[in-house]
PDB file of C-alpha atoms in Angstrom:
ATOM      1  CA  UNK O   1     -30.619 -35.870 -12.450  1.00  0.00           C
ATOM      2  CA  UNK O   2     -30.105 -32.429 -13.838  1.00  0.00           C
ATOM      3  CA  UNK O   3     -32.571 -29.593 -15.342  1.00  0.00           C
ATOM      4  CA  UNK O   4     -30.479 -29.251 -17.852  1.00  0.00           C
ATOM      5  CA  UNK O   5     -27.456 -30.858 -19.954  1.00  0.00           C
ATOM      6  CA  UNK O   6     -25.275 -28.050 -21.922  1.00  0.00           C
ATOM      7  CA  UNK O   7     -23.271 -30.674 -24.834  1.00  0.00           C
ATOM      8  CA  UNK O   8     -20.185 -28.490 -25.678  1.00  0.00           C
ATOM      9  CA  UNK O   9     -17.827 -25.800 -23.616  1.00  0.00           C
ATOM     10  CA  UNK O  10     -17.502 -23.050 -26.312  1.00  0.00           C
ATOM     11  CA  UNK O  11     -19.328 -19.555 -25.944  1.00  0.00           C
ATOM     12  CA  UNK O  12     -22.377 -20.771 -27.353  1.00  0.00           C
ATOM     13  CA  UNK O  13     -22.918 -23.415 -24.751  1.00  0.00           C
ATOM     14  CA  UNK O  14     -21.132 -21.694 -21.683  1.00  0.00           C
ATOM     15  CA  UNK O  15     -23.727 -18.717 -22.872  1.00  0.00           C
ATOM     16  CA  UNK O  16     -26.639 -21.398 -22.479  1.00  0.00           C
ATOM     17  CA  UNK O  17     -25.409 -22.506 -19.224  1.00  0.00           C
ATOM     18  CA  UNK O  18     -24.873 -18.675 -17.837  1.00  0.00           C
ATOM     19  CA  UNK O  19     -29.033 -18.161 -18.946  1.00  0.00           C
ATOM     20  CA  UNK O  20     -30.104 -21.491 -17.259  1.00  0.00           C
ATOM     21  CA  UNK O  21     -28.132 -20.981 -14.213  1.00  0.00           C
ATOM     22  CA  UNK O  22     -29.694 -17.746 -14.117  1.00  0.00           C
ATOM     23  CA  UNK O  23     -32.854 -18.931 -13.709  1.00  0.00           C
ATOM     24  CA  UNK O  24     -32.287 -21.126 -11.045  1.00  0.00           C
ATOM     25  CA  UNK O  25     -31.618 -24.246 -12.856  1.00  0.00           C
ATOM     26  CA  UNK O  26     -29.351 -27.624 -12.186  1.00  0.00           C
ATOM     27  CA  UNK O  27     -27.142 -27.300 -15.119  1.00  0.00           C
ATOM     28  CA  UNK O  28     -24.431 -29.835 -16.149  1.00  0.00           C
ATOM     29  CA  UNK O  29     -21.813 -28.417 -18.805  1.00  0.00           C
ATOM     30  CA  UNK O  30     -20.317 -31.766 -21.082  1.00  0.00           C
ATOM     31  CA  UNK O  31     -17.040 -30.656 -22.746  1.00  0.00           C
ATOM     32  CA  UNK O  32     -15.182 -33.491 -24.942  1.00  0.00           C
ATOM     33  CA  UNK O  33     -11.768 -31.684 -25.038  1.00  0.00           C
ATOM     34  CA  UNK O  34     -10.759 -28.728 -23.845  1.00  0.00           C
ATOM     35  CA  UNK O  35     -12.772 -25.462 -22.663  1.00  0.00           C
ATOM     36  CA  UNK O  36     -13.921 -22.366 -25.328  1.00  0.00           C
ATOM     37  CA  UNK O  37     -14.068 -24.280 -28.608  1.00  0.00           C
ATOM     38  CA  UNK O  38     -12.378 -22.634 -31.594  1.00  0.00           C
ATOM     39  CA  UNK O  39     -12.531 -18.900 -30.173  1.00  0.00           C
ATOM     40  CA  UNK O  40     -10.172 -20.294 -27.521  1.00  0.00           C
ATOM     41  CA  UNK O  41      -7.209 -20.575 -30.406  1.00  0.00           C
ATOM     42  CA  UNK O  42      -7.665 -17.192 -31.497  1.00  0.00           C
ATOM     43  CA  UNK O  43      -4.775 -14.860 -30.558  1.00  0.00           C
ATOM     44  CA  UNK O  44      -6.613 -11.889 -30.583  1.00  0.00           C
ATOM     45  CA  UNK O  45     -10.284 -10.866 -30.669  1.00  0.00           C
ATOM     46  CA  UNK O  46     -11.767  -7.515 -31.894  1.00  0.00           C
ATOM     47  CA  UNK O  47     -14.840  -7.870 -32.894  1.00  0.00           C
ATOM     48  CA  UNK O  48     -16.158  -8.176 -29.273  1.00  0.00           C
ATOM     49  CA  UNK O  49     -19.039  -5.470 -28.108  1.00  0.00           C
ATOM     50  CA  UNK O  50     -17.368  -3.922 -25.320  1.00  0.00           C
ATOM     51  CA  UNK O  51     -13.581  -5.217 -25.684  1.00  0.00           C
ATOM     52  CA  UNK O  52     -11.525  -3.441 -27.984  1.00  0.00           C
ATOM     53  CA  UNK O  53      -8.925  -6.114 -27.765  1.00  0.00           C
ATOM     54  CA  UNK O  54      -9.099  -9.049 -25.650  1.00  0.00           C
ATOM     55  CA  UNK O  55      -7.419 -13.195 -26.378  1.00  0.00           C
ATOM     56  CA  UNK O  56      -9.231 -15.785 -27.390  1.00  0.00           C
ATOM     57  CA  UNK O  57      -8.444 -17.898 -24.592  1.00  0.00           C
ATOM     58  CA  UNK O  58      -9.052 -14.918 -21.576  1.00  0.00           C
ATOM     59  CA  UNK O  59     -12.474 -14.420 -23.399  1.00  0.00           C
ATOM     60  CA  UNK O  60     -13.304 -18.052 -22.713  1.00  0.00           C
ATOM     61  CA  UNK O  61     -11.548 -18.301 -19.718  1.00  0.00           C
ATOM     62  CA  UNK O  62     -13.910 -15.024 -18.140  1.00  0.00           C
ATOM     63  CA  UNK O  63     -17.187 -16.672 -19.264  1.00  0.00           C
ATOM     64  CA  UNK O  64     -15.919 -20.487 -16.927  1.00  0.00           C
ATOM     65  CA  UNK O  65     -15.650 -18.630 -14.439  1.00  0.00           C
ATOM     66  CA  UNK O  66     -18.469 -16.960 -14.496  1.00  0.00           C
ATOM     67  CA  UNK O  67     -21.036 -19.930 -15.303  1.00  0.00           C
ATOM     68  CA  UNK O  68     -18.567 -21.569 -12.373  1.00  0.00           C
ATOM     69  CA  UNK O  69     -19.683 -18.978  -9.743  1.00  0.00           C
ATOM     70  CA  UNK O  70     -23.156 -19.841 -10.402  1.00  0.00           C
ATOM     71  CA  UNK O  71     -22.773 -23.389  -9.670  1.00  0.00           C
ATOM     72  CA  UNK O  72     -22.432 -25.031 -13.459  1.00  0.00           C
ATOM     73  CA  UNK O  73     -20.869 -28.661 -12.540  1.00  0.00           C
ATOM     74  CA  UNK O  74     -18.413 -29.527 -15.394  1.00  0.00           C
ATOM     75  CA  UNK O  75     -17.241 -33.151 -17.059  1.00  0.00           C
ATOM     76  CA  UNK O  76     -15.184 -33.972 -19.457  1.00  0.00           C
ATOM     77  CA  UNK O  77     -16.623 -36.324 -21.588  1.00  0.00           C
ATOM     78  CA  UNK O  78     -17.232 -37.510 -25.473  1.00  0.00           C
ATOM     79  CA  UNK O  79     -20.978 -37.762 -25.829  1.00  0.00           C
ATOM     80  CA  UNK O  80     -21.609 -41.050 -27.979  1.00  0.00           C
ATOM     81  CA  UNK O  81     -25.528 -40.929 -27.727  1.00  0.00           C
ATOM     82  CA  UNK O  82     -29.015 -39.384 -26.493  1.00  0.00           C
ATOM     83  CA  UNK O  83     -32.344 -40.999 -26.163  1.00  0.00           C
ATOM     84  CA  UNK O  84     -35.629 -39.668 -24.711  1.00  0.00           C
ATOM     85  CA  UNK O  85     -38.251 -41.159 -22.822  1.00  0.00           C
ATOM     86  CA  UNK O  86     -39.721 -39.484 -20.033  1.00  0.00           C
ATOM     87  CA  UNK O  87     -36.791 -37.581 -19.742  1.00  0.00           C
ATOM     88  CA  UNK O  88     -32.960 -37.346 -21.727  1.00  0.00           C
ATOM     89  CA  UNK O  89     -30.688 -39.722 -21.515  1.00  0.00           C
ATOM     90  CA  UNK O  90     -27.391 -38.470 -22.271  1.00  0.00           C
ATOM     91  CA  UNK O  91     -24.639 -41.729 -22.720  1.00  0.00           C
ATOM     92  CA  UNK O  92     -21.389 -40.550 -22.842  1.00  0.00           C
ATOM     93  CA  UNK O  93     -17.808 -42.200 -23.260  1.00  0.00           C
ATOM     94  CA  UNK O  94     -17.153 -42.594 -19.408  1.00  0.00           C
ATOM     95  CA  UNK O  95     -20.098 -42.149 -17.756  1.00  0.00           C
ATOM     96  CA  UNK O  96     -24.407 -41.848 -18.697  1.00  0.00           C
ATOM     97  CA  UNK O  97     -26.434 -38.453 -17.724  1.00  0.00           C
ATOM     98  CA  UNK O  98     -29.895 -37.766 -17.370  1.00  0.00           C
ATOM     99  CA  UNK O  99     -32.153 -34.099 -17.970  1.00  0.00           C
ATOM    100  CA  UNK O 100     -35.469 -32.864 -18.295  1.00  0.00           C
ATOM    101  CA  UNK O 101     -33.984 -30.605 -21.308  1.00  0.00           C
ATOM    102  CA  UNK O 102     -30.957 -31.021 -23.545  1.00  0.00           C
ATOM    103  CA  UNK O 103     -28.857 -28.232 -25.367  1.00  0.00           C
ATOM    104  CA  UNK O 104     -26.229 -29.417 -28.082  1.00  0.00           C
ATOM    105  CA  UNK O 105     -23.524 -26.453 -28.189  1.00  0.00           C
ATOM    106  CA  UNK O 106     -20.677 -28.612 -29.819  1.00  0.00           C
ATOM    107  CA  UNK O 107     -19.979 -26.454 -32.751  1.00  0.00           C
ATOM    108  CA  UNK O 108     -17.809 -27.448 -35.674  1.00  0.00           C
ATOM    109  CA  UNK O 109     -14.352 -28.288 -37.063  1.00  0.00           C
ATOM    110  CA  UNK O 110     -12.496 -26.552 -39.054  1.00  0.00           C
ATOM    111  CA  UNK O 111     -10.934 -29.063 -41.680  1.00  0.00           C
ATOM    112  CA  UNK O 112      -7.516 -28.649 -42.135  1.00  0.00           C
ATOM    113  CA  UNK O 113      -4.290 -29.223 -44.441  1.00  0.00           C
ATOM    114  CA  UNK O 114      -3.469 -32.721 -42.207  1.00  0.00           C
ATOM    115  CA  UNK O 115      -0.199 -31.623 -42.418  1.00  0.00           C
ATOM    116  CA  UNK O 116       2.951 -32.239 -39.756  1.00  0.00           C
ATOM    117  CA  UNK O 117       3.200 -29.670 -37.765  1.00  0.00           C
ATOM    118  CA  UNK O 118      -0.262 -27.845 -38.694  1.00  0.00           C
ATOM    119  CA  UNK O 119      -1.552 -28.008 -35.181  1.00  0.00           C
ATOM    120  CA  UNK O 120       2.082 -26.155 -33.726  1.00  0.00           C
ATOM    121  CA  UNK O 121       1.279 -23.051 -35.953  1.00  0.00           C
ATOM    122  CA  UNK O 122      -2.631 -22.079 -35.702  1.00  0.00           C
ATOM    123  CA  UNK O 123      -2.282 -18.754 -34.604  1.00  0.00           C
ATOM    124  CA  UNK O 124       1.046 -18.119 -35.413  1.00  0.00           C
ATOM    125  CA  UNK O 125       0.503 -17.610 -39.083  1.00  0.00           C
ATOM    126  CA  UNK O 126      -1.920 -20.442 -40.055  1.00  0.00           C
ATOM    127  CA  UNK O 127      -5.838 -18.788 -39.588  1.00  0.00           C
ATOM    128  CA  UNK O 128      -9.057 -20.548 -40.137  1.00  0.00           C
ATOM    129  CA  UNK O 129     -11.060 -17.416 -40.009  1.00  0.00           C
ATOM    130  CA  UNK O 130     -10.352 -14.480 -42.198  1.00  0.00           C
ATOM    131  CA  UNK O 131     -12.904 -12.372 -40.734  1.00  0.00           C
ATOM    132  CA  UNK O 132     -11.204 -12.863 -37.156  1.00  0.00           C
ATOM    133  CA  UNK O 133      -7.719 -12.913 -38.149  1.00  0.00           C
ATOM    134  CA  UNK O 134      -7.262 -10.923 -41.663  1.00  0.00           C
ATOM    135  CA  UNK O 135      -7.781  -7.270 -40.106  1.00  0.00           C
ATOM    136  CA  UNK O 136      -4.194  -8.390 -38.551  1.00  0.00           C
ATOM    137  CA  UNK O 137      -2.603  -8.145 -41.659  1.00  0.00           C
ATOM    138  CA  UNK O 138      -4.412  -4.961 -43.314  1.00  0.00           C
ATOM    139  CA  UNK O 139      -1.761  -3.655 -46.069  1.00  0.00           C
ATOM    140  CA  UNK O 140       0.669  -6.616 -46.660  1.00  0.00           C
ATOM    141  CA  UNK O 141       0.105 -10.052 -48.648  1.00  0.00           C
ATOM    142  CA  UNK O 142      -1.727 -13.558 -47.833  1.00  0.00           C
ATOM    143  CA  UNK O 143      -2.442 -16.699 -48.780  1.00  0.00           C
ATOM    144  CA  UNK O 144      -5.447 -18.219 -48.681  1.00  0.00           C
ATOM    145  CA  UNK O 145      -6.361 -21.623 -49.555  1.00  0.00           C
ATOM    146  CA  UNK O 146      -9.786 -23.034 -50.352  1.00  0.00           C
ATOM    147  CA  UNK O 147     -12.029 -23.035 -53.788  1.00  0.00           C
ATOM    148  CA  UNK O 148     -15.839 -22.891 -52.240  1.00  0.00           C
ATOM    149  CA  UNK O 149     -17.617 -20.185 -51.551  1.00  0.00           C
ATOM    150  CA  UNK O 150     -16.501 -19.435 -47.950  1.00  0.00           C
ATOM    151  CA  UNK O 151     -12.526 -19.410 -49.454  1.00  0.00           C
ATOM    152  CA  UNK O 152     -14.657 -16.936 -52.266  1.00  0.00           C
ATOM    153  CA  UNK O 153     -15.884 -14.610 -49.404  1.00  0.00           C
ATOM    154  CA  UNK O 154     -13.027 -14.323 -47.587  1.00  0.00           C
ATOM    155  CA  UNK O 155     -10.423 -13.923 -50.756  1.00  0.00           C
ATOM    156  CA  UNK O 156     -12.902 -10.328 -50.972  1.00  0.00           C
ATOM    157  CA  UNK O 157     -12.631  -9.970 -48.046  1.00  0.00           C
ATOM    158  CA  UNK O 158      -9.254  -9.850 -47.669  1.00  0.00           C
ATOM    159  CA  UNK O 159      -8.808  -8.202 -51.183  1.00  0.00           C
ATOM    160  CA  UNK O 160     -10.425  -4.807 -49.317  1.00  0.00           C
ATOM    161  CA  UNK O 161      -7.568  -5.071 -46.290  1.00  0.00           C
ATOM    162  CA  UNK O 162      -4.465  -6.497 -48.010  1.00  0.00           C
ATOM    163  CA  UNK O 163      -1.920  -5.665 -50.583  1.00  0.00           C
ATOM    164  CA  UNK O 164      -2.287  -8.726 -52.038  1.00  0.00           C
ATOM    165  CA  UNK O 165      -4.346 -11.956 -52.118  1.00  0.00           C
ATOM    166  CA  UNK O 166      -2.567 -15.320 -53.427  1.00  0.00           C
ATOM    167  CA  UNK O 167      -5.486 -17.583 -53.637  1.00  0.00           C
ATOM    168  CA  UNK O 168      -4.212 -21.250 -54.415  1.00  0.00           C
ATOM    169  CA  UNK O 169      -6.730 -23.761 -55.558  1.00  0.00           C
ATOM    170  CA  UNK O 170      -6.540 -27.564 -56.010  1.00  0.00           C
ATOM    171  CA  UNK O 171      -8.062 -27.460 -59.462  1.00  0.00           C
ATOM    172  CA  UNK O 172      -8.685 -25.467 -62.482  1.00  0.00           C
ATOM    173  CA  UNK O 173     -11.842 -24.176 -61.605  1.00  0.00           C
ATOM    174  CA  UNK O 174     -14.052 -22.832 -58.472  1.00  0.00           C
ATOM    175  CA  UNK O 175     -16.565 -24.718 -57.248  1.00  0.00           C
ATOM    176  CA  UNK O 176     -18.452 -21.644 -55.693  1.00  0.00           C
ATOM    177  CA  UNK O 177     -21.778 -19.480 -56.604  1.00  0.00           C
ATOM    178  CA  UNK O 178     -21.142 -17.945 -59.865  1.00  0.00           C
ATOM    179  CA  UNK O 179     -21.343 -14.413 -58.436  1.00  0.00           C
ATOM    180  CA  UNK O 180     -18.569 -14.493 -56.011  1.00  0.00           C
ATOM    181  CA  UNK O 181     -16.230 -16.141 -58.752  1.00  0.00           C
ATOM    182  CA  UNK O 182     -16.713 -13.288 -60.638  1.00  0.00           C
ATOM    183  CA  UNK O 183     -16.059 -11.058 -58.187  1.00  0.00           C
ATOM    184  CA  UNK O 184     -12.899 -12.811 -57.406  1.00  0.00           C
ATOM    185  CA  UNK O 185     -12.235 -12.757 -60.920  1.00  0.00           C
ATOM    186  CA  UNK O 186     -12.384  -9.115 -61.205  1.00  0.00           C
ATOM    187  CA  UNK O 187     -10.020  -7.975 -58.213  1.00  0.00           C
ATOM    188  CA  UNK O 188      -6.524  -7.369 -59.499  1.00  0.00           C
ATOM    189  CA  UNK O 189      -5.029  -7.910 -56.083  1.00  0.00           C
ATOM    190  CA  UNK O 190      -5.992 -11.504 -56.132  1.00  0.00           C
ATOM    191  CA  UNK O 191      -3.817 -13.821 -57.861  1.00  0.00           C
ATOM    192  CA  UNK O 192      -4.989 -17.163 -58.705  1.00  0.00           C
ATOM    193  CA  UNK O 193      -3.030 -20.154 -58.280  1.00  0.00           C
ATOM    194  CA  UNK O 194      -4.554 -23.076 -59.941  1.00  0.00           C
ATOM    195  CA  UNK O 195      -3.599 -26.800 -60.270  1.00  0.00           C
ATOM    196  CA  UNK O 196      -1.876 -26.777 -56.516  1.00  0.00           C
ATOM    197  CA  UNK O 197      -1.519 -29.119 -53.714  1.00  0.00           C
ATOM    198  CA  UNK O 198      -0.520 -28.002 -50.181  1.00  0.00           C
ATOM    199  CA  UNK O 199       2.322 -30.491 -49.355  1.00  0.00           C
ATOM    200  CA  UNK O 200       4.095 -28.114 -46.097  1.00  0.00           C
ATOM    201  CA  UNK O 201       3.899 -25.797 -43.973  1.00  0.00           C
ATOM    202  CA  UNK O 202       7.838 -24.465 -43.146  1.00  0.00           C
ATOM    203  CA  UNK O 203       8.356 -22.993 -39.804  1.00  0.00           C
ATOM    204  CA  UNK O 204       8.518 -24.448 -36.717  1.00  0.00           C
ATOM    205  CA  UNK O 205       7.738 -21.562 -34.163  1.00  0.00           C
ATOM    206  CA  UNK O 206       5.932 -19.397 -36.311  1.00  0.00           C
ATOM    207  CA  UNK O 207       4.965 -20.046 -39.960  1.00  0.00           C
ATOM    208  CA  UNK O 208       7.899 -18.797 -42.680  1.00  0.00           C
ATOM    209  CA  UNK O 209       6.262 -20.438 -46.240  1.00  0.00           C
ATOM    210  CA  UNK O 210       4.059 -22.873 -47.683  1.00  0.00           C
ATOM    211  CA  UNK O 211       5.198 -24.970 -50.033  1.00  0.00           C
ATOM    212  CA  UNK O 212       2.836 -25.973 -52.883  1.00  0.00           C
ATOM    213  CA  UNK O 213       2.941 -29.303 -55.722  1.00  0.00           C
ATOM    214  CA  UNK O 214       1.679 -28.660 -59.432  1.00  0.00           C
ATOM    215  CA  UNK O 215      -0.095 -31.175 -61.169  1.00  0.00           C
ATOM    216  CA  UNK O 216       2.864 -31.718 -63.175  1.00  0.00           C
ATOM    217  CA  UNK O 217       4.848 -32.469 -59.959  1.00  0.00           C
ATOM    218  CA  UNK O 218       6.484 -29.271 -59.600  1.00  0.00           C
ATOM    219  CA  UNK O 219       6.903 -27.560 -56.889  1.00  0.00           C
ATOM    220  CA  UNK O 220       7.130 -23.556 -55.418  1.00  0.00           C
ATOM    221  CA  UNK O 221       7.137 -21.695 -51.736  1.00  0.00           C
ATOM    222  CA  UNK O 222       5.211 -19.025 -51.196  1.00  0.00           C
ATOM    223  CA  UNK O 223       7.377 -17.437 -48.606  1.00  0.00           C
ATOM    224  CA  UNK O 224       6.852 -14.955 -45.417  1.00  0.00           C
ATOM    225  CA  UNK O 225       2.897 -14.873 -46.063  1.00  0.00           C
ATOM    226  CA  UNK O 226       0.366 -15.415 -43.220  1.00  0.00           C
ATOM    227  CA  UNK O 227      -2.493 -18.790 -44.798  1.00  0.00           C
ATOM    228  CA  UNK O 228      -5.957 -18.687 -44.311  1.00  0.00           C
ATOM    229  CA  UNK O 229      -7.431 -22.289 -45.203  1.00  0.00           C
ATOM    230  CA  UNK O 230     -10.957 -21.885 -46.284  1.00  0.00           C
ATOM    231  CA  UNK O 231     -11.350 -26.083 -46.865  1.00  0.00           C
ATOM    232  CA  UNK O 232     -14.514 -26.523 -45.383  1.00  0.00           C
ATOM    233  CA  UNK O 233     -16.072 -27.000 -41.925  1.00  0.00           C
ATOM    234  CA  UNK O 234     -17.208 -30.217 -40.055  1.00  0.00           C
ATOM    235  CA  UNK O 235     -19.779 -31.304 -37.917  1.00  0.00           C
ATOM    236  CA  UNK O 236     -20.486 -33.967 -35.643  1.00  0.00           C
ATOM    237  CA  UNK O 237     -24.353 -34.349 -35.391  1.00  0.00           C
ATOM    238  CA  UNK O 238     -25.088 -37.706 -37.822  1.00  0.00           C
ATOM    239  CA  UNK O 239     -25.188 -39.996 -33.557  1.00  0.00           C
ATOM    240  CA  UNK O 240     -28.237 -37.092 -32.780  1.00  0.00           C
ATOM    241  CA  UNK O 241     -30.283 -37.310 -36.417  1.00  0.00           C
ATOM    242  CA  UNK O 242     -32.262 -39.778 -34.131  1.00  0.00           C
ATOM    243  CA  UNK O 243     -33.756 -36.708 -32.575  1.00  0.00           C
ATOM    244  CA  UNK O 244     -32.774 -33.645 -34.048  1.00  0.00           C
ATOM    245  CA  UNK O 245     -33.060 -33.483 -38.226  1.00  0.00           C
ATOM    246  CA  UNK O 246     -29.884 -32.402 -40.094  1.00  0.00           C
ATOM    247  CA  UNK O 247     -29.425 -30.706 -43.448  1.00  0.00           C
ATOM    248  CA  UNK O 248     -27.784 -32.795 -46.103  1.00  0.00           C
ATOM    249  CA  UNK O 249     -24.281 -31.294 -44.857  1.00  0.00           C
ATOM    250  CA  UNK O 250     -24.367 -32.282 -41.649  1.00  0.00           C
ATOM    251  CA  UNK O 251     -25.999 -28.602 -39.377  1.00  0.00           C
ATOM    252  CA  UNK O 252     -28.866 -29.305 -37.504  1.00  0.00           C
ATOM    253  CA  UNK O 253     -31.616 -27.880 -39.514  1.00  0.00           C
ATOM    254  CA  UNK O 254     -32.957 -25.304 -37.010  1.00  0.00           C
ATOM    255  CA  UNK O 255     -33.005 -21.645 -36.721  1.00  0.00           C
ATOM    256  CA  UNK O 256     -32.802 -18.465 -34.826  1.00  0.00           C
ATOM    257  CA  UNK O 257     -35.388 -20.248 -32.251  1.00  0.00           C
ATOM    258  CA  UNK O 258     -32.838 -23.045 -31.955  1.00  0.00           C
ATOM    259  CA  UNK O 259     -35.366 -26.004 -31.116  1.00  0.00           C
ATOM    260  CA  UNK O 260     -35.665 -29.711 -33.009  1.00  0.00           C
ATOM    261  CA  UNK O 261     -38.800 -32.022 -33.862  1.00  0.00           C
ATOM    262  CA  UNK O 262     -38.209 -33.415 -30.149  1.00  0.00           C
ATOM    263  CA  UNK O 263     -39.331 -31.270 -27.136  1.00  0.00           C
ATOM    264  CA  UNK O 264     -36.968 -30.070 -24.960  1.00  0.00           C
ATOM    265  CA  UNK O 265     -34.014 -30.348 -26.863  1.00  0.00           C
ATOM    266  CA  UNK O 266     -32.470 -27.273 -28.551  1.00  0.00           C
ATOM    267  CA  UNK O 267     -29.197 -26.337 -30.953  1.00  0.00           C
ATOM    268  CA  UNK O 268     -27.145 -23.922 -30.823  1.00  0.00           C
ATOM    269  CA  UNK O 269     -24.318 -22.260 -32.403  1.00  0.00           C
ATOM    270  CA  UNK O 270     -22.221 -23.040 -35.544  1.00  0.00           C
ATOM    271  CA  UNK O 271     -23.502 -26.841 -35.164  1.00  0.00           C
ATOM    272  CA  UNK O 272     -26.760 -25.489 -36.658  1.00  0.00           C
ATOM    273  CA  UNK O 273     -27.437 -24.225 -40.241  1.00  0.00           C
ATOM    274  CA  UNK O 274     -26.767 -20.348 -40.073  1.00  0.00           C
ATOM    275  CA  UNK O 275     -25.441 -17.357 -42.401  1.00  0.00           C
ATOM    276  CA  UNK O 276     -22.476 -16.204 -40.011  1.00  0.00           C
ATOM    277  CA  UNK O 277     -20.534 -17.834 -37.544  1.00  0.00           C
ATOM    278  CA  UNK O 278     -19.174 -15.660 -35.381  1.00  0.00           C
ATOM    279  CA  UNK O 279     -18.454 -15.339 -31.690  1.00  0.00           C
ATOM    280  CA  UNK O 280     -21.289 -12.931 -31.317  1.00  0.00           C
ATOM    281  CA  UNK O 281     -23.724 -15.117 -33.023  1.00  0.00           C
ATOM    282  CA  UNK O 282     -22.633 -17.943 -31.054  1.00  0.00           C
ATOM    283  CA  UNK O 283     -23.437 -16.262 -27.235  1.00  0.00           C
ATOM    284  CA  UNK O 284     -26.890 -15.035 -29.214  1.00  0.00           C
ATOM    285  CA  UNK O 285     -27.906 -18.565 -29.580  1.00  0.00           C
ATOM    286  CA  UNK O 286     -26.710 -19.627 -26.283  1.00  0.00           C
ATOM    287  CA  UNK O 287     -29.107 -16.607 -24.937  1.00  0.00           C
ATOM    288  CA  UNK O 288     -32.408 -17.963 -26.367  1.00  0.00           C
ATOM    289  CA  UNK O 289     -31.238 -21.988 -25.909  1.00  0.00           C
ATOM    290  CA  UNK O 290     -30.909 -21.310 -22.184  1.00  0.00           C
ATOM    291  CA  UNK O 291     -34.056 -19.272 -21.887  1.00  0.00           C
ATOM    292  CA  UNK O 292     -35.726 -21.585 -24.239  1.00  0.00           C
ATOM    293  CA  UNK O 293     -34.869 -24.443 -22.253  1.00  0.00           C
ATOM    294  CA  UNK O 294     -35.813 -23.039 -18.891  1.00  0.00           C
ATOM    295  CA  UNK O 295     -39.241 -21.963 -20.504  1.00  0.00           C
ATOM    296  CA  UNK O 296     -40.039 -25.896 -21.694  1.00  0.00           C
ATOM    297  CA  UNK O 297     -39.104 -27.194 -18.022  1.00  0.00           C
ATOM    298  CA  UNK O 298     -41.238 -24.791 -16.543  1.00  0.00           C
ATOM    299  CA  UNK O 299     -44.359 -26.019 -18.534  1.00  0.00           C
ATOM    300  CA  UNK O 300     -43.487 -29.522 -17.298  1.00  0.00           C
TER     301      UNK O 300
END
């Protein structure tokens, strides 16, 4: 029996844990894969308060141990299910949990090309975040990949930093708020590639082109080019809509307070609706889940 579950080992929920521990609570950490969530694949951070530089995976690595000095207990798990009665009961893959308060932390996916060797090259010239990664490239030309409004956003974006801006699209049109199409429209540094297919990524070590099909079954490379895909995002929160209620894309639909219709469980972090995902904003919402959690035991 624990105070409280933490669902996910990025910074958002290793943030939650840090608060609860803090306040002198029994707090299990549930991570399905592997510890830090997407900041972990990040070569390079600099958008940190108080780091100038630091990796990714050190960032992550700092904040484990530090939730680990205060006594966190850690399992690796895939949760499948929670129910409340009297208390939360957490079923996972291997084993079932119970807590008097819940916090889901698990974040979201990137979605991505599918592609061979995609996986071998994230960080080594294929991004997901142009906001984290494009200021590495400031003066010289991208590729970027994606026709919604968070491709839109980052093809400005990048447009400000970069010489130049190929922006490939599947179709002939944008499927994006009017305004930022516009915008794109307007910057002469950003081509636009219409009617294309990603078919593959060449490079083995470190990415060297991206080769791209035509509706009419032609082909081209786009060669020596870092790629941003911009292809959407995907969460995992349709086994929790028993508790928790979810916009019609698939966030939990809570804000900055981070609680759900059912007491004592809380969201945080890019799993719930929100206007920027960033590092920062994750550990902000692992602040007031922890606290938040700690405050609802205490009235118990």
């Amino acid at each position: 029996m624990y105070d409280i579950i933490v669902i996910g080992g990025g910074v958002s929920g290793m943030t939650s844990a840090l608060y609860a521990l803090r306040n002198g609570k029994k707090v299990l950490l549930i991570e399905g894969s592997s510890i830090g969530g997407q900041i972990a694949q990040s070569p390079k951070v600099e958008n940190y308060p108080t780091y100038k530089e630091i990796s990714g995976p050190k960032l992550s690595e700092d904040l484990f141990e530090q939730i680990t000095s205060l006594g966190v207990e850690f399992e690796f798990d895939n949760i499948l299910a929670i129910e409340k009665d009297d208390n939360f009961k957490v079923q996972g893959e291997f084993n079932n949990y119970e807590s008097k308060a819940v916090i889901i932390a698990n974040g979201v996916k990137h979605r991505k090309l599918r592609l061979p060797n995609e996986e071998d090259l994230i960080g080594k010239g294929v991004y997901y975040c142009a906001l984290c990664d494009g200021p590495f490239y400031t003066g010289k030309e991208v590729t970027l990949i994606g026709d919604g409004n968070t491709a839109l956003q980052y093809a400005l974006l990048l447009s400000d930093i970069c010489k130049k801006v190929n922006l490939v699209i599947m179709f002939d049109k944008f499927f994006g708020d009017d305004n930022l199409v516009k915008a794109v429209e307007k910057r002469e540094n950003i081509v636009i590639i219409k009617n294309s297919k990603t078919i593959e990524l060449i490079g083995k070590d470190e990415l060297q082109g991206v080769k791209f099909e035509k509706n009419n079954g032609e082909t081209f490379v786009i060669e020596n080019t870092p790629l941003f895909v911009a292809i959407g995002q995907i969460p995992d929160n349709a086994k929790f809509a028993n508790l928790a209620d979810l916009t019609k894309d698939g966030y939990f639909d809570s804000d900055e307070t981070t609680t759900t219709r059912t007491p004592g469980l809380f969201v945080a972090g890019d799993t719930r609706r929100k206007g920027v995902r960033q590092v920062t904003t994750a550990i902000s919402d692992g602040a007031v889940a922890g606290t938040s959690a700690c405050n609802y035991i205490n009235t118990l």
